[in-house]
């Protein structure tokens, strides 16, 4: 029994270390509790987590307290003799009804959060996320009723990519963004989103199953070829939120991070205009060629 509980502690410690690695952007080193995240949903999830945690602690104290009390109070060396009855209807009713009541009390608010999570309507912005082996594609599909026409691929940053190569001789601890170690957690082109805007994400994949996970947003969504999952977020704090693919998707699964950069609305609109201008400039030289071959140029969509 003792060794079993020791190994449980070992597993918990390993999981904590793992979660520290995964959540590198949000929580601080040695932080034990879950991060509160940066969105309404993540705050609700955090509240649910704390409620369940406190309920578990109270139950743990009561059950282990009763066990320890009984073991010392009624021990053999004090002359205790085991009772011979084997059935107590009243006790059985109590220990059946009590957990049911506790479960229902926990399930009701949790269901509310799930319903809220699923409500992706009334989003002025939609971003399509597509998983590929091993990068993400982002399409800005809708912003205030218009299609911004922006899309790009986002993949592991060059320094992490060079460092990860076998025998590169480069130090993973030297891959930093400011003070933060961002080895395998940085991308060449982050997903830029506005703060205080409800954003619908539609998530799919092109080859195998991936999963788009940014812990600070409070949810993760499987990216499955042929299926579109949706979720939403509304980030209030400008900042950089990091995540990773959370579905074992192939040999480079560990090398497809996600970076979401949340900026104030005005800054986002400026960024969007710059992207559109850059796209237009890149498309411009092809126009004469299209005209020369007689292909009607319908100008694309803005
Ligand atoms: Cu993946």
Short mmCIF file of C-alpha atoms and ligand atoms in Angstrom, two decimals:
data_model
loop_
_atom_site.label_atom_id
_atom_site.label_comp_id
_atom_site.label_asym_id
_atom_site.label_seq_id
_atom_site.Cartn_x
_atom_site.Cartn_y
_atom_site.Cartn_z
CA UNK A 1 0.00 0.00 0.00
CA UNK A 2 2.79 2.35 0.94
CA UNK A 3 4.71 1.66 -2.27
CA UNK A 4 1.52 2.14 -4.30
CA UNK A 5 0.93 5.60 -2.85
CA UNK A 6 4.62 6.44 -3.32
CA UNK A 7 4.42 5.55 -7.00
CA UNK A 8 1.25 7.64 -7.29
CA UNK A 9 3.20 10.60 -5.95
CA UNK A 10 5.88 9.82 -8.51
CA UNK A 11 3.31 9.86 -11.32
CA UNK A 12 1.79 13.13 -10.05
CA UNK A 13 5.24 14.72 -9.88
CA UNK A 14 6.01 13.56 -13.42
CA UNK A 15 2.68 14.94 -14.68
CA UNK A 16 3.36 18.27 -12.97
CA UNK A 17 6.75 18.48 -14.63
CA UNK A 18 5.14 17.60 -17.96
CA UNK A 19 2.43 20.21 -17.55
CA UNK A 20 5.06 22.79 -16.69
CA UNK A 21 6.74 21.98 -19.98
CA UNK A 22 3.53 22.12 -21.99
CA UNK A 23 2.23 25.32 -20.39
CA UNK A 24 5.60 27.05 -20.60
CA UNK A 25 4.01 30.33 -21.71
CA UNK A 26 1.42 30.65 -18.99
CA UNK A 27 2.33 29.30 -15.57
CA UNK A 28 5.48 29.98 -13.63
CA UNK A 29 8.11 27.32 -12.82
CA UNK A 30 6.96 25.11 -9.94
CA UNK A 31 3.44 26.42 -10.13
CA UNK A 32 1.30 23.53 -8.89
CA UNK A 33 -2.20 24.60 -9.77
CA UNK A 34 -3.76 24.86 -13.20
CA UNK A 35 -3.37 28.17 -15.02
CA UNK A 36 -6.38 30.48 -15.01
CA UNK A 37 -5.91 31.21 -18.69
CA UNK A 38 -6.88 34.35 -20.54
CA UNK A 39 -10.48 33.90 -21.66
CA UNK A 40 -14.00 33.76 -20.21
CA UNK A 41 -14.16 30.03 -20.90
CA UNK A 42 -10.79 29.33 -19.31
CA UNK A 43 -11.87 31.24 -16.19
CA UNK A 44 -15.06 29.20 -16.00
CA UNK A 45 -13.05 26.00 -16.47
CA UNK A 46 -10.73 27.14 -13.69
CA UNK A 47 -13.67 27.76 -11.37
CA UNK A 48 -15.04 24.27 -12.12
CA UNK A 49 -11.61 22.81 -11.45
CA UNK A 50 -11.33 24.58 -8.09
CA UNK A 51 -14.84 23.53 -7.08
CA UNK A 52 -14.14 19.87 -7.91
CA UNK A 53 -10.77 20.12 -6.19
CA UNK A 54 -12.28 21.49 -2.96
CA UNK A 55 -15.06 18.85 -3.00
CA UNK A 56 -12.39 16.14 -3.44
CA UNK A 57 -10.32 17.58 -0.59
CA UNK A 58 -13.32 17.68 1.78
CA UNK A 59 -14.28 14.09 0.88
CA UNK A 60 -10.65 13.01 1.28
CA UNK A 61 -10.35 14.58 4.72
CA UNK A 62 -13.63 13.02 5.91
CA UNK A 63 -12.91 9.52 4.54
CA UNK A 64 -9.24 9.34 5.57
CA UNK A 65 -10.04 11.00 8.91
CA UNK A 66 -12.68 8.36 9.65
CA UNK A 67 -10.31 5.57 8.58
CA UNK A 68 -7.39 6.80 10.67
CA UNK A 69 -9.65 7.43 13.67
CA UNK A 70 -11.14 3.93 13.38
CA UNK A 71 -7.72 2.28 12.99
CA UNK A 72 -6.36 3.85 16.17
CA UNK A 73 -9.49 3.89 18.28
CA UNK A 74 -10.56 0.32 17.55
CA UNK A 75 -7.22 -1.44 17.25
CA UNK A 76 -6.65 -5.03 18.33
CA UNK A 77 -4.07 -4.10 20.97
CA UNK A 78 -6.74 -2.12 22.78
CA UNK A 79 -8.93 -5.23 22.86
CA UNK A 80 -11.27 -4.30 20.01
CA UNK A 81 -13.31 -7.19 18.65
CA UNK A 82 -14.66 -7.11 15.10
CA UNK A 83 -18.41 -6.71 14.81
CA UNK A 84 -20.25 -9.61 13.23
CA UNK A 85 -23.07 -7.79 11.44
CA UNK A 86 -22.67 -7.50 7.68
CA UNK A 87 -25.51 -5.27 6.60
CA UNK A 88 -26.85 -1.88 7.51
CA UNK A 89 -29.59 -0.59 5.26
CA UNK A 90 -29.46 2.95 6.63
CA UNK A 91 -25.68 3.22 6.01
CA UNK A 92 -26.07 1.85 2.48
CA UNK A 93 -28.80 4.36 1.64
CA UNK A 94 -26.63 7.22 2.96
CA UNK A 95 -23.51 6.22 1.05
CA UNK A 96 -25.50 5.74 -2.15
CA UNK A 97 -27.51 8.95 -1.99
CA UNK A 98 -24.67 11.25 -0.83
CA UNK A 99 -22.35 10.65 -3.83
CA UNK A 100 -25.30 10.99 -6.23
CA UNK A 101 -26.19 14.38 -4.74
CA UNK A 102 -22.54 15.49 -4.89
CA UNK A 103 -22.21 14.36 -8.52
CA UNK A 104 -25.40 16.16 -9.57
CA UNK A 105 -24.30 19.32 -7.74
CA UNK A 106 -21.02 19.21 -9.67
CA UNK A 107 -22.51 18.20 -13.01
CA UNK A 108 -25.04 21.05 -13.23
CA UNK A 109 -22.56 23.98 -13.38
CA UNK A 110 -20.15 21.88 -15.48
CA UNK A 111 -22.91 21.26 -18.04
CA UNK A 112 -23.57 25.00 -18.17
CA UNK A 113 -19.92 25.61 -19.01
CA UNK A 114 -20.01 22.93 -21.74
CA UNK A 115 -23.13 24.49 -23.26
CA UNK A 116 -21.48 27.91 -23.18
CA UNK A 117 -18.33 26.44 -24.78
CA UNK A 118 -20.39 25.01 -27.63
CA UNK A 119 -22.20 28.28 -28.35
CA UNK A 120 -20.16 29.64 -31.23
CA UNK A 121 -22.94 31.86 -32.63
CA UNK A 122 -22.71 35.66 -32.50
CA UNK A 123 -18.99 35.64 -33.34
CA UNK A 124 -17.93 38.64 -35.44
CA UNK A 125 -14.81 36.76 -36.44
CA UNK A 126 -14.12 33.26 -37.78
CA UNK A 127 -10.74 31.64 -38.21
CA UNK A 128 -10.27 28.30 -39.90
CA UNK A 129 -7.47 26.17 -38.50
CA UNK A 130 -6.15 23.26 -40.58
CA UNK A 131 -3.62 20.77 -39.25
CA UNK A 132 -0.97 19.37 -41.57
CA UNK A 133 2.01 17.12 -40.91
CA UNK A 134 3.59 19.19 -39.34
CA UNK A 135 2.35 22.73 -39.42
CA UNK A 136 -0.83 24.74 -39.04
CA UNK A 137 -2.65 26.72 -41.67
CA UNK A 138 -4.76 29.69 -40.62
CA UNK A 139 -7.49 31.18 -42.82
CA UNK A 140 -9.15 34.39 -41.70
CA UNK A 141 -12.57 33.51 -43.06
CA UNK A 142 -14.77 36.21 -41.63
CA UNK A 143 -14.28 39.50 -39.85
CA UNK A 144 -17.33 41.71 -39.27
CA UNK A 145 -19.18 40.08 -42.13
CA UNK A 146 -16.41 40.36 -44.75
CA UNK A 147 -13.80 37.85 -45.84
CA UNK A 148 -10.37 39.37 -45.12
CA UNK A 149 -8.83 36.82 -47.52
CA UNK A 150 -5.76 36.27 -45.37
CA UNK A 151 -4.22 32.84 -44.94
CA UNK A 152 -0.78 31.54 -44.10
CA UNK A 153 1.13 28.57 -42.74
CA UNK A 154 2.63 28.62 -39.29
CA UNK A 155 5.45 26.23 -38.49
CA UNK A 156 8.27 25.61 -36.03
CA UNK A 157 10.69 28.57 -35.85
CA UNK A 158 14.05 28.23 -37.57
CA UNK A 159 16.21 28.23 -34.43
CA UNK A 160 14.21 25.46 -32.70
CA UNK A 161 14.21 23.54 -35.98
CA UNK A 162 18.01 23.75 -36.35
CA UNK A 163 18.54 22.96 -32.65
CA UNK A 164 16.36 19.85 -32.77
CA UNK A 165 18.39 18.23 -35.56
CA UNK A 166 20.39 15.21 -34.42
CA UNK A 167 23.99 16.24 -33.67
CA UNK A 168 23.28 19.93 -34.23
CA UNK A 169 25.46 20.77 -31.22
CA UNK A 170 23.07 23.63 -30.41
CA UNK A 171 21.78 24.11 -26.87
CA UNK A 172 17.98 23.88 -26.47
CA UNK A 173 18.23 26.10 -23.39
CA UNK A 174 19.63 28.85 -25.59
CA UNK A 175 16.42 29.07 -27.64
CA UNK A 176 14.77 32.04 -26.00
CA UNK A 177 12.24 34.77 -26.65
CA UNK A 178 13.12 37.45 -24.12
CA UNK A 179 13.60 35.58 -20.85
CA UNK A 180 11.33 32.74 -21.79
CA UNK A 181 12.71 29.45 -23.06
CA UNK A 182 10.77 28.82 -26.24
CA UNK A 183 12.50 25.72 -27.57
CA UNK A 184 9.84 23.89 -29.65
CA UNK A 185 7.29 26.47 -28.52
CA UNK A 186 7.84 29.19 -31.08
CA UNK A 187 6.66 29.53 -34.68
CA UNK A 188 7.79 31.50 -37.70
CA UNK A 189 4.43 33.27 -38.06
CA UNK A 190 2.02 33.47 -35.13
CA UNK A 191 -1.75 33.61 -35.37
CA UNK A 192 -2.64 37.25 -34.70
CA UNK A 193 -6.05 37.92 -33.17
CA UNK A 194 -7.81 40.96 -31.69
CA UNK A 195 -8.61 41.16 -27.98
CA UNK A 196 -12.19 41.58 -26.72
CA UNK A 197 -13.67 40.02 -29.85
CA UNK A 198 -15.55 36.73 -29.81
CA UNK A 199 -13.70 34.54 -32.29
CA UNK A 200 -15.11 31.33 -33.70
CA UNK A 201 -12.53 28.72 -34.59
CA UNK A 202 -13.38 26.02 -37.11
CA UNK A 203 -10.81 23.27 -36.85
CA UNK A 204 -10.03 20.54 -39.33
CA UNK A 205 -7.03 18.65 -40.76
CA UNK A 206 -5.75 17.69 -44.15
CA UNK A 207 -3.88 14.43 -43.54
CA UNK A 208 -4.08 12.80 -40.11
CA UNK A 209 -5.74 13.70 -36.81
CA UNK A 210 -4.13 16.62 -34.99
CA UNK A 211 -5.41 18.61 -32.05
CA UNK A 212 -5.21 22.37 -31.67
CA UNK A 213 -4.44 23.21 -28.06
CA UNK A 214 -3.57 26.50 -26.45
CA UNK A 215 -4.03 25.94 -22.70
CA UNK A 216 -4.63 29.63 -21.95
CA UNK A 217 -7.79 29.53 -24.08
CA UNK A 218 -9.34 26.83 -21.90
CA UNK A 219 -10.11 24.18 -24.53
CA UNK A 220 -8.55 22.02 -27.18
CA UNK A 221 -10.14 20.87 -30.36
CA UNK A 222 -9.39 17.77 -32.39
CA UNK A 223 -8.47 18.51 -36.00
CA UNK A 224 -9.88 15.62 -38.02
CA UNK A 225 -9.77 15.28 -41.83
CA UNK A 226 -13.26 15.56 -43.27
CA UNK A 227 -14.77 16.88 -40.06
CA UNK A 228 -15.08 20.45 -38.86
CA UNK A 229 -15.08 21.05 -35.12
CA UNK A 230 -15.80 24.46 -33.74
CA UNK A 231 -15.01 26.35 -30.58
CA UNK A 232 -14.76 29.98 -29.60
CA UNK A 233 -12.65 32.29 -27.55
CA UNK A 234 -12.59 35.86 -26.39
CA UNK A 235 -9.18 36.93 -25.14
CA UNK A 236 -9.15 39.97 -22.85
CA UNK A 237 -5.45 40.29 -22.09
CA UNK A 238 -3.12 41.18 -24.96
CA UNK A 239 -0.22 38.76 -24.97
CA UNK A 240 1.41 35.74 -26.49
CA UNK A 241 -0.21 32.42 -25.78
CA UNK A 242 1.59 29.24 -26.67
CA UNK A 243 0.36 25.74 -27.31
CA UNK A 244 1.15 22.54 -29.12
CA UNK A 245 -0.47 19.86 -31.21
CA UNK A 246 -2.08 17.57 -28.65
CA UNK A 247 -2.73 14.50 -30.79
CA UNK A 248 0.06 12.07 -31.58
CA UNK A 249 0.13 12.73 -35.31
CA UNK A 250 3.43 11.31 -36.55
CA UNK A 251 7.17 11.46 -36.04
CA UNK A 252 7.27 15.26 -35.88
CA UNK A 253 4.25 15.60 -33.62
CA UNK A 254 6.39 17.30 -30.99
CA UNK A 255 7.52 19.92 -33.49
CA UNK A 256 4.26 21.66 -34.35
CA UNK A 257 3.76 24.39 -31.77
CA UNK A 258 1.04 27.02 -31.82
CA UNK A 259 1.49 30.68 -31.01
CA UNK A 260 -1.46 33.03 -30.63
CA UNK A 261 -0.64 36.71 -30.43
CA UNK A 262 -3.52 38.75 -29.03
CA UNK A 263 -3.33 42.46 -29.73
CA UNK A 264 -5.77 45.36 -29.23
CA UNK A 265 -8.37 45.72 -31.98
CA UNK A 266 -6.83 48.80 -33.63
CA UNK A 267 -3.44 47.10 -33.82
CA UNK A 268 -5.06 43.99 -35.25
CA UNK A 269 -6.80 45.97 -37.97
CA UNK A 270 -3.52 47.62 -38.86
CA UNK A 271 -1.85 44.20 -39.08
CA UNK A 272 -4.71 42.90 -41.23
CA UNK A 273 -4.39 45.84 -43.65
CA UNK A 274 -0.63 45.23 -43.89
CA UNK A 275 -1.19 41.56 -44.69
CA UNK A 276 -3.71 42.43 -47.37
CA UNK A 277 -1.36 45.01 -48.89
CA UNK A 278 1.50 42.49 -48.87
CA UNK A 279 -0.72 39.89 -50.55
CA UNK A 280 -1.77 42.39 -53.19
CA UNK A 281 1.87 43.37 -53.84
CA UNK A 282 2.85 39.71 -54.17
CA UNK A 283 -0.01 39.06 -56.58
CA UNK A 284 0.62 42.16 -58.74
CA UNK A 285 3.54 40.89 -60.93
CA UNK A 286 1.44 37.92 -62.10
CA UNK A 287 -1.28 40.17 -63.50
CA UNK A 288 0.51 41.11 -66.78
CA UNK A 289 1.33 37.44 -67.36
CA UNK A 290 -2.32 36.54 -66.91
CA UNK A 291 -3.30 39.33 -69.31
CA UNK A 292 -0.72 38.10 -71.87
CA UNK A 293 -2.19 34.59 -71.91
CA UNK A 294 -5.62 36.05 -72.29
CA UNK A 295 -6.84 34.74 -68.95
CA UNK A 296 -9.54 37.04 -67.63
CA UNK A 297 -8.31 38.53 -64.39
CA UNK A 298 -11.18 38.81 -62.01
CA UNK A 299 -9.03 40.46 -59.41
CA UNK A 300 -9.51 37.88 -56.69
CA UNK A 301 -11.36 38.84 -53.57
CA UNK A 302 -10.41 41.38 -51.01
CU1 LIG B 1 -0.22 17.25 -35.04
#
